[in-house]
Protein backbone atom coordinates (compact mmCIF):
# COMPACT_ATOMS: atom_id res chain seq x y z
CA UNK A 1 0.00 0.00 0.00
CA UNK A 2 1.18 3.52 -0.74
CA UNK A 3 0.03 6.94 0.37
CA UNK A 4 0.66 9.81 -2.02
CA UNK A 5 0.17 13.42 -0.93
CA UNK A 6 -1.61 15.86 -3.24
CA UNK A 7 -2.63 19.49 -2.82
CA UNK A 8 -5.34 21.37 -4.69
CA UNK A 9 -4.51 25.06 -5.09
CA UNK A 10 -5.39 28.02 -7.25
CA UNK A 11 -2.55 29.03 -9.63
CA UNK A 12 -1.23 25.45 -9.75
CA UNK A 13 1.44 26.16 -12.38
CA UNK A 14 2.93 28.93 -10.23
CA UNK A 15 2.62 26.74 -7.12
CA UNK A 16 4.60 23.93 -8.75
CA UNK A 17 7.39 26.39 -9.63
CA UNK A 18 7.37 27.63 -6.02
CA UNK A 19 7.58 24.13 -4.55
CA UNK A 20 10.34 23.11 -6.98
CA UNK A 21 12.34 26.16 -5.93
CA UNK A 22 11.67 25.68 -2.20
CA UNK A 23 12.60 22.00 -2.07
CA UNK A 24 14.98 21.54 -5.01
CA UNK A 25 12.35 19.39 -6.70
CA UNK A 26 11.78 18.62 -10.36
CA UNK A 27 8.65 17.92 -12.36
CA UNK A 28 8.47 14.21 -13.17
CA UNK A 29 4.91 14.03 -14.56
CA UNK A 30 2.50 16.70 -15.73
CA UNK A 31 -0.90 16.96 -17.37
CA UNK A 32 -2.23 20.45 -18.11
CA UNK A 33 -5.75 21.43 -19.08
CA UNK A 34 -6.54 21.92 -22.78
CA UNK A 35 -5.58 25.61 -22.66
CA UNK A 36 -2.31 24.89 -20.83
CA UNK A 37 -3.15 27.29 -18.01
CA UNK A 38 -3.66 24.85 -15.11
CA UNK A 39 -2.44 21.49 -13.94
CA UNK A 40 -4.96 18.70 -14.00
CA UNK A 41 -2.20 16.70 -12.31
CA UNK A 42 1.50 17.33 -11.74
CA UNK A 43 4.02 15.30 -9.75
CA UNK A 44 7.28 16.69 -8.42
CA UNK A 45 10.17 14.61 -7.09
CA UNK A 46 13.14 15.14 -4.80
CA UNK A 47 16.18 12.87 -5.03
CA UNK A 48 14.33 10.53 -7.39
CA UNK A 49 11.31 9.95 -5.15
CA UNK A 50 7.86 11.44 -5.62
CA UNK A 51 7.48 14.32 -3.17
CA UNK A 52 4.11 15.92 -3.94
CA UNK A 53 1.31 16.00 -6.49
CA UNK A 54 -0.39 19.30 -7.34
CA UNK A 55 -3.68 19.99 -9.11
CA UNK A 56 -5.74 23.10 -9.77
CA UNK A 57 -8.47 23.65 -7.19
CA UNK A 58 -11.83 23.93 -8.89
CA UNK A 59 -13.56 25.50 -5.91
CA UNK A 60 -12.64 28.91 -4.54
CA UNK A 61 -10.34 29.12 -1.54
CA UNK A 62 -10.10 32.29 0.50
CA UNK A 63 -6.36 32.21 1.15
CA UNK A 64 -6.49 35.68 2.74
CA UNK A 65 -8.86 34.25 5.37
CA UNK A 66 -6.58 31.25 5.93
CA UNK A 67 -3.65 33.63 6.46
CA UNK A 68 -5.63 35.98 8.73
CA UNK A 69 -6.86 33.16 10.94
CA UNK A 70 -3.56 31.25 10.69
CA UNK A 71 -5.77 28.27 9.95
CA UNK A 72 -4.00 24.92 9.93
CA UNK A 73 -6.32 22.22 8.66
CA UNK A 74 -3.44 19.98 7.64
CA UNK A 75 0.32 20.40 7.77
CA UNK A 76 2.88 18.81 5.48
CA UNK A 77 5.89 17.77 7.55
CA UNK A 78 9.05 17.94 5.47
CA UNK A 79 11.94 16.73 7.58
CA UNK A 80 15.37 15.20 7.23
CA UNK A 81 16.14 18.02 4.79
CA UNK A 82 19.81 17.53 5.56
CA UNK A 83 21.09 21.04 6.18
CA UNK A 84 20.05 24.29 7.80
CA UNK A 85 20.67 25.97 4.43
CA UNK A 86 17.99 23.81 2.77
CA UNK A 87 15.51 24.62 5.56
CA UNK A 88 16.26 28.36 5.25
CA UNK A 89 15.87 28.29 1.44
CA UNK A 90 12.50 26.55 1.71
CA UNK A 91 11.43 28.91 4.50
CA UNK A 92 12.33 32.02 2.47
CA UNK A 93 10.48 30.76 -0.61
CA UNK A 94 7.38 29.57 1.24
CA UNK A 95 6.96 32.69 3.39
CA UNK A 96 6.95 34.98 0.33
CA UNK A 97 3.27 35.97 0.19
CA UNK A 98 2.46 33.58 3.02
CA UNK A 99 2.18 33.72 6.79
CA UNK A 100 4.86 32.56 9.20
CA UNK A 101 3.42 30.65 12.15
CA UNK A 102 6.83 29.83 13.64
CA UNK A 103 10.11 31.43 12.65
CA UNK A 104 13.12 29.17 12.27
CA UNK A 105 13.94 27.88 15.73
CA UNK A 106 15.23 24.91 17.69
CA UNK A 107 13.12 22.34 19.52
CA UNK A 108 14.26 19.21 21.38
CA UNK A 109 13.68 17.02 18.31
CA UNK A 110 15.11 19.40 15.67
CA UNK A 111 17.84 22.02 15.79
CA UNK A 112 16.27 23.91 12.87
CA UNK A 113 12.55 24.00 12.05
CA UNK A 114 9.78 26.42 11.09
CA UNK A 115 6.06 26.48 10.22
CA UNK A 116 4.63 28.50 7.32
CA UNK A 117 1.30 28.75 5.53
CA UNK A 118 2.28 29.54 1.93
CA UNK A 119 0.51 31.95 -0.41
CA UNK A 120 -1.64 29.08 -1.71
CA UNK A 121 -2.97 28.27 1.77
CA UNK A 122 -0.84 25.13 2.29
CA UNK A 123 0.75 24.71 5.72
CA UNK A 124 4.34 23.39 5.92
CA UNK A 125 6.48 22.32 8.88
CA UNK A 126 10.05 22.13 7.63
CA UNK A 127 13.05 20.79 9.51
CA UNK A 128 16.53 19.32 9.31
PDB file of C-alpha atoms in Angstrom, residues 6-95:
ATOM      1  CA  UNK A   6      -1.605  15.859  -3.242  1.00  0.00           C
ATOM      2  CA  UNK A   7      -2.632  19.494  -2.823  1.00  0.00           C
ATOM      3  CA  UNK A   8      -5.336  21.370  -4.695  1.00  0.00           C
ATOM      4  CA  UNK A   9      -4.509  25.058  -5.088  1.00  0.00           C
ATOM      5  CA  UNK A  10      -5.390  28.023  -7.246  1.00  0.00           C
ATOM      6  CA  UNK A  11      -2.546  29.026  -9.625  1.00  0.00           C
ATOM      7  CA  UNK A  12      -1.234  25.455  -9.755  1.00  0.00           C
ATOM      8  CA  UNK A  13       1.441  26.161 -12.376  1.00  0.00           C
ATOM      9  CA  UNK A  14       2.927  28.934 -10.233  1.00  0.00           C
ATOM     10  CA  UNK A  15       2.619  26.740  -7.123  1.00  0.00           C
ATOM     11  CA  UNK A  16       4.604  23.932  -8.752  1.00  0.00           C
ATOM     12  CA  UNK A  17       7.394  26.388  -9.629  1.00  0.00           C
ATOM     13  CA  UNK A  18       7.374  27.632  -6.021  1.00  0.00           C
ATOM     14  CA  UNK A  19       7.583  24.125  -4.551  1.00  0.00           C
ATOM     15  CA  UNK A  20      10.342  23.108  -6.980  1.00  0.00           C
ATOM     16  CA  UNK A  21      12.337  26.163  -5.928  1.00  0.00           C
ATOM     17  CA  UNK A  22      11.672  25.681  -2.204  1.00  0.00           C
ATOM     18  CA  UNK A  23      12.600  22.005  -2.070  1.00  0.00           C
ATOM     19  CA  UNK A  24      14.978  21.541  -5.006  1.00  0.00           C
ATOM     20  CA  UNK A  25      12.352  19.388  -6.699  1.00  0.00           C
ATOM     21  CA  UNK A  26      11.782  18.620 -10.356  1.00  0.00           C
ATOM     22  CA  UNK A  27       8.647  17.918 -12.358  1.00  0.00           C
ATOM     23  CA  UNK A  28       8.467  14.211 -13.166  1.00  0.00           C
ATOM     24  CA  UNK A  29       4.912  14.034 -14.564  1.00  0.00           C
ATOM     25  CA  UNK A  30       2.502  16.700 -15.727  1.00  0.00           C
ATOM     26  CA  UNK A  31      -0.900  16.957 -17.369  1.00  0.00           C
ATOM     27  CA  UNK A  32      -2.226  20.452 -18.108  1.00  0.00           C
ATOM     28  CA  UNK A  33      -5.748  21.425 -19.079  1.00  0.00           C
ATOM     29  CA  UNK A  34      -6.538  21.921 -22.778  1.00  0.00           C
ATOM     30  CA  UNK A  35      -5.578  25.606 -22.662  1.00  0.00           C
ATOM     31  CA  UNK A  36      -2.309  24.887 -20.829  1.00  0.00           C
ATOM     32  CA  UNK A  37      -3.153  27.289 -18.005  1.00  0.00           C
ATOM     33  CA  UNK A  38      -3.657  24.854 -15.115  1.00  0.00           C
ATOM     34  CA  UNK A  39      -2.443  21.488 -13.942  1.00  0.00           C
ATOM     35  CA  UNK A  40      -4.956  18.703 -13.997  1.00  0.00           C
ATOM     36  CA  UNK A  41      -2.203  16.703 -12.309  1.00  0.00           C
ATOM     37  CA  UNK A  42       1.500  17.330 -11.736  1.00  0.00           C
ATOM     38  CA  UNK A  43       4.021  15.303  -9.748  1.00  0.00           C
ATOM     39  CA  UNK A  44       7.276  16.686  -8.416  1.00  0.00           C
ATOM     40  CA  UNK A  45      10.170  14.611  -7.094  1.00  0.00           C
ATOM     41  CA  UNK A  46      13.144  15.143  -4.803  1.00  0.00           C
ATOM     42  CA  UNK A  47      16.179  12.874  -5.030  1.00  0.00           C
ATOM     43  CA  UNK A  48      14.332  10.529  -7.393  1.00  0.00           C
ATOM     44  CA  UNK A  49      11.309   9.951  -5.154  1.00  0.00           C
ATOM     45  CA  UNK A  50       7.863  11.443  -5.616  1.00  0.00           C
ATOM     46  CA  UNK A  51       7.482  14.324  -3.174  1.00  0.00           C
ATOM     47  CA  UNK A  52       4.113  15.920  -3.942  1.00  0.00           C
ATOM     48  CA  UNK A  53       1.310  15.998  -6.492  1.00  0.00           C
ATOM     49  CA  UNK A  54      -0.394  19.298  -7.337  1.00  0.00           C
ATOM     50  CA  UNK A  55      -3.678  19.990  -9.114  1.00  0.00           C
ATOM     51  CA  UNK A  56      -5.742  23.098  -9.773  1.00  0.00           C
ATOM     52  CA  UNK A  57      -8.474  23.653  -7.188  1.00  0.00           C
ATOM     53  CA  UNK A  58     -11.833  23.925  -8.895  1.00  0.00           C
ATOM     54  CA  UNK A  59     -13.563  25.496  -5.906  1.00  0.00           C
ATOM     55  CA  UNK A  60     -12.636  28.912  -4.535  1.00  0.00           C
ATOM     56  CA  UNK A  61     -10.337  29.120  -1.536  1.00  0.00           C
ATOM     57  CA  UNK A  62     -10.101  32.288   0.504  1.00  0.00           C
ATOM     58  CA  UNK A  63      -6.361  32.210   1.148  1.00  0.00           C
ATOM     59  CA  UNK A  64      -6.493  35.680   2.743  1.00  0.00           C
ATOM     60  CA  UNK A  65      -8.862  34.246   5.374  1.00  0.00           C
ATOM     61  CA  UNK A  66      -6.583  31.252   5.928  1.00  0.00           C
ATOM     62  CA  UNK A  67      -3.652  33.634   6.458  1.00  0.00           C
ATOM     63  CA  UNK A  68      -5.628  35.976   8.731  1.00  0.00           C
ATOM     64  CA  UNK A  69      -6.864  33.162  10.935  1.00  0.00           C
ATOM     65  CA  UNK A  70      -3.560  31.245  10.691  1.00  0.00           C
ATOM     66  CA  UNK A  71      -5.767  28.271   9.949  1.00  0.00           C
ATOM     67  CA  UNK A  72      -3.998  24.920   9.934  1.00  0.00           C
ATOM     68  CA  UNK A  73      -6.321  22.222   8.656  1.00  0.00           C
ATOM     69  CA  UNK A  74      -3.443  19.980   7.643  1.00  0.00           C
ATOM     70  CA  UNK A  75       0.316  20.395   7.775  1.00  0.00           C
ATOM     71  CA  UNK A  76       2.879  18.805   5.477  1.00  0.00           C
ATOM     72  CA  UNK A  77       5.888  17.768   7.551  1.00  0.00           C
ATOM     73  CA  UNK A  78       9.054  17.938   5.466  1.00  0.00           C
ATOM     74  CA  UNK A  79      11.937  16.725   7.579  1.00  0.00           C
ATOM     75  CA  UNK A  80      15.367  15.203   7.232  1.00  0.00           C
ATOM     76  CA  UNK A  81      16.136  18.023   4.789  1.00  0.00           C
ATOM     77  CA  UNK A  82      19.811  17.535   5.556  1.00  0.00           C
ATOM     78  CA  UNK A  83      21.086  21.041   6.182  1.00  0.00           C
ATOM     79  CA  UNK A  84      20.050  24.288   7.804  1.00  0.00           C
ATOM     80  CA  UNK A  85      20.673  25.972   4.430  1.00  0.00           C
ATOM     81  CA  UNK A  86      17.991  23.813   2.765  1.00  0.00           C
ATOM     82  CA  UNK A  87      15.513  24.623   5.555  1.00  0.00           C
ATOM     83  CA  UNK A  88      16.259  28.361   5.246  1.00  0.00           C
ATOM     84  CA  UNK A  89      15.867  28.288   1.443  1.00  0.00           C
ATOM     85  CA  UNK A  90      12.501  26.545   1.712  1.00  0.00           C
ATOM     86  CA  UNK A  91      11.430  28.914   4.501  1.00  0.00           C
ATOM     87  CA  UNK A  92      12.327  32.019   2.469  1.00  0.00           C
ATOM     88  CA  UNK A  93      10.482  30.761  -0.612  1.00  0.00           C
ATOM     89  CA  UNK A  94       7.376  29.569   1.244  1.00  0.00           C
ATOM     90  CA  UNK A  95       6.964  32.693   3.391  1.00  0.00           C
TER      91      UNK A  95
END
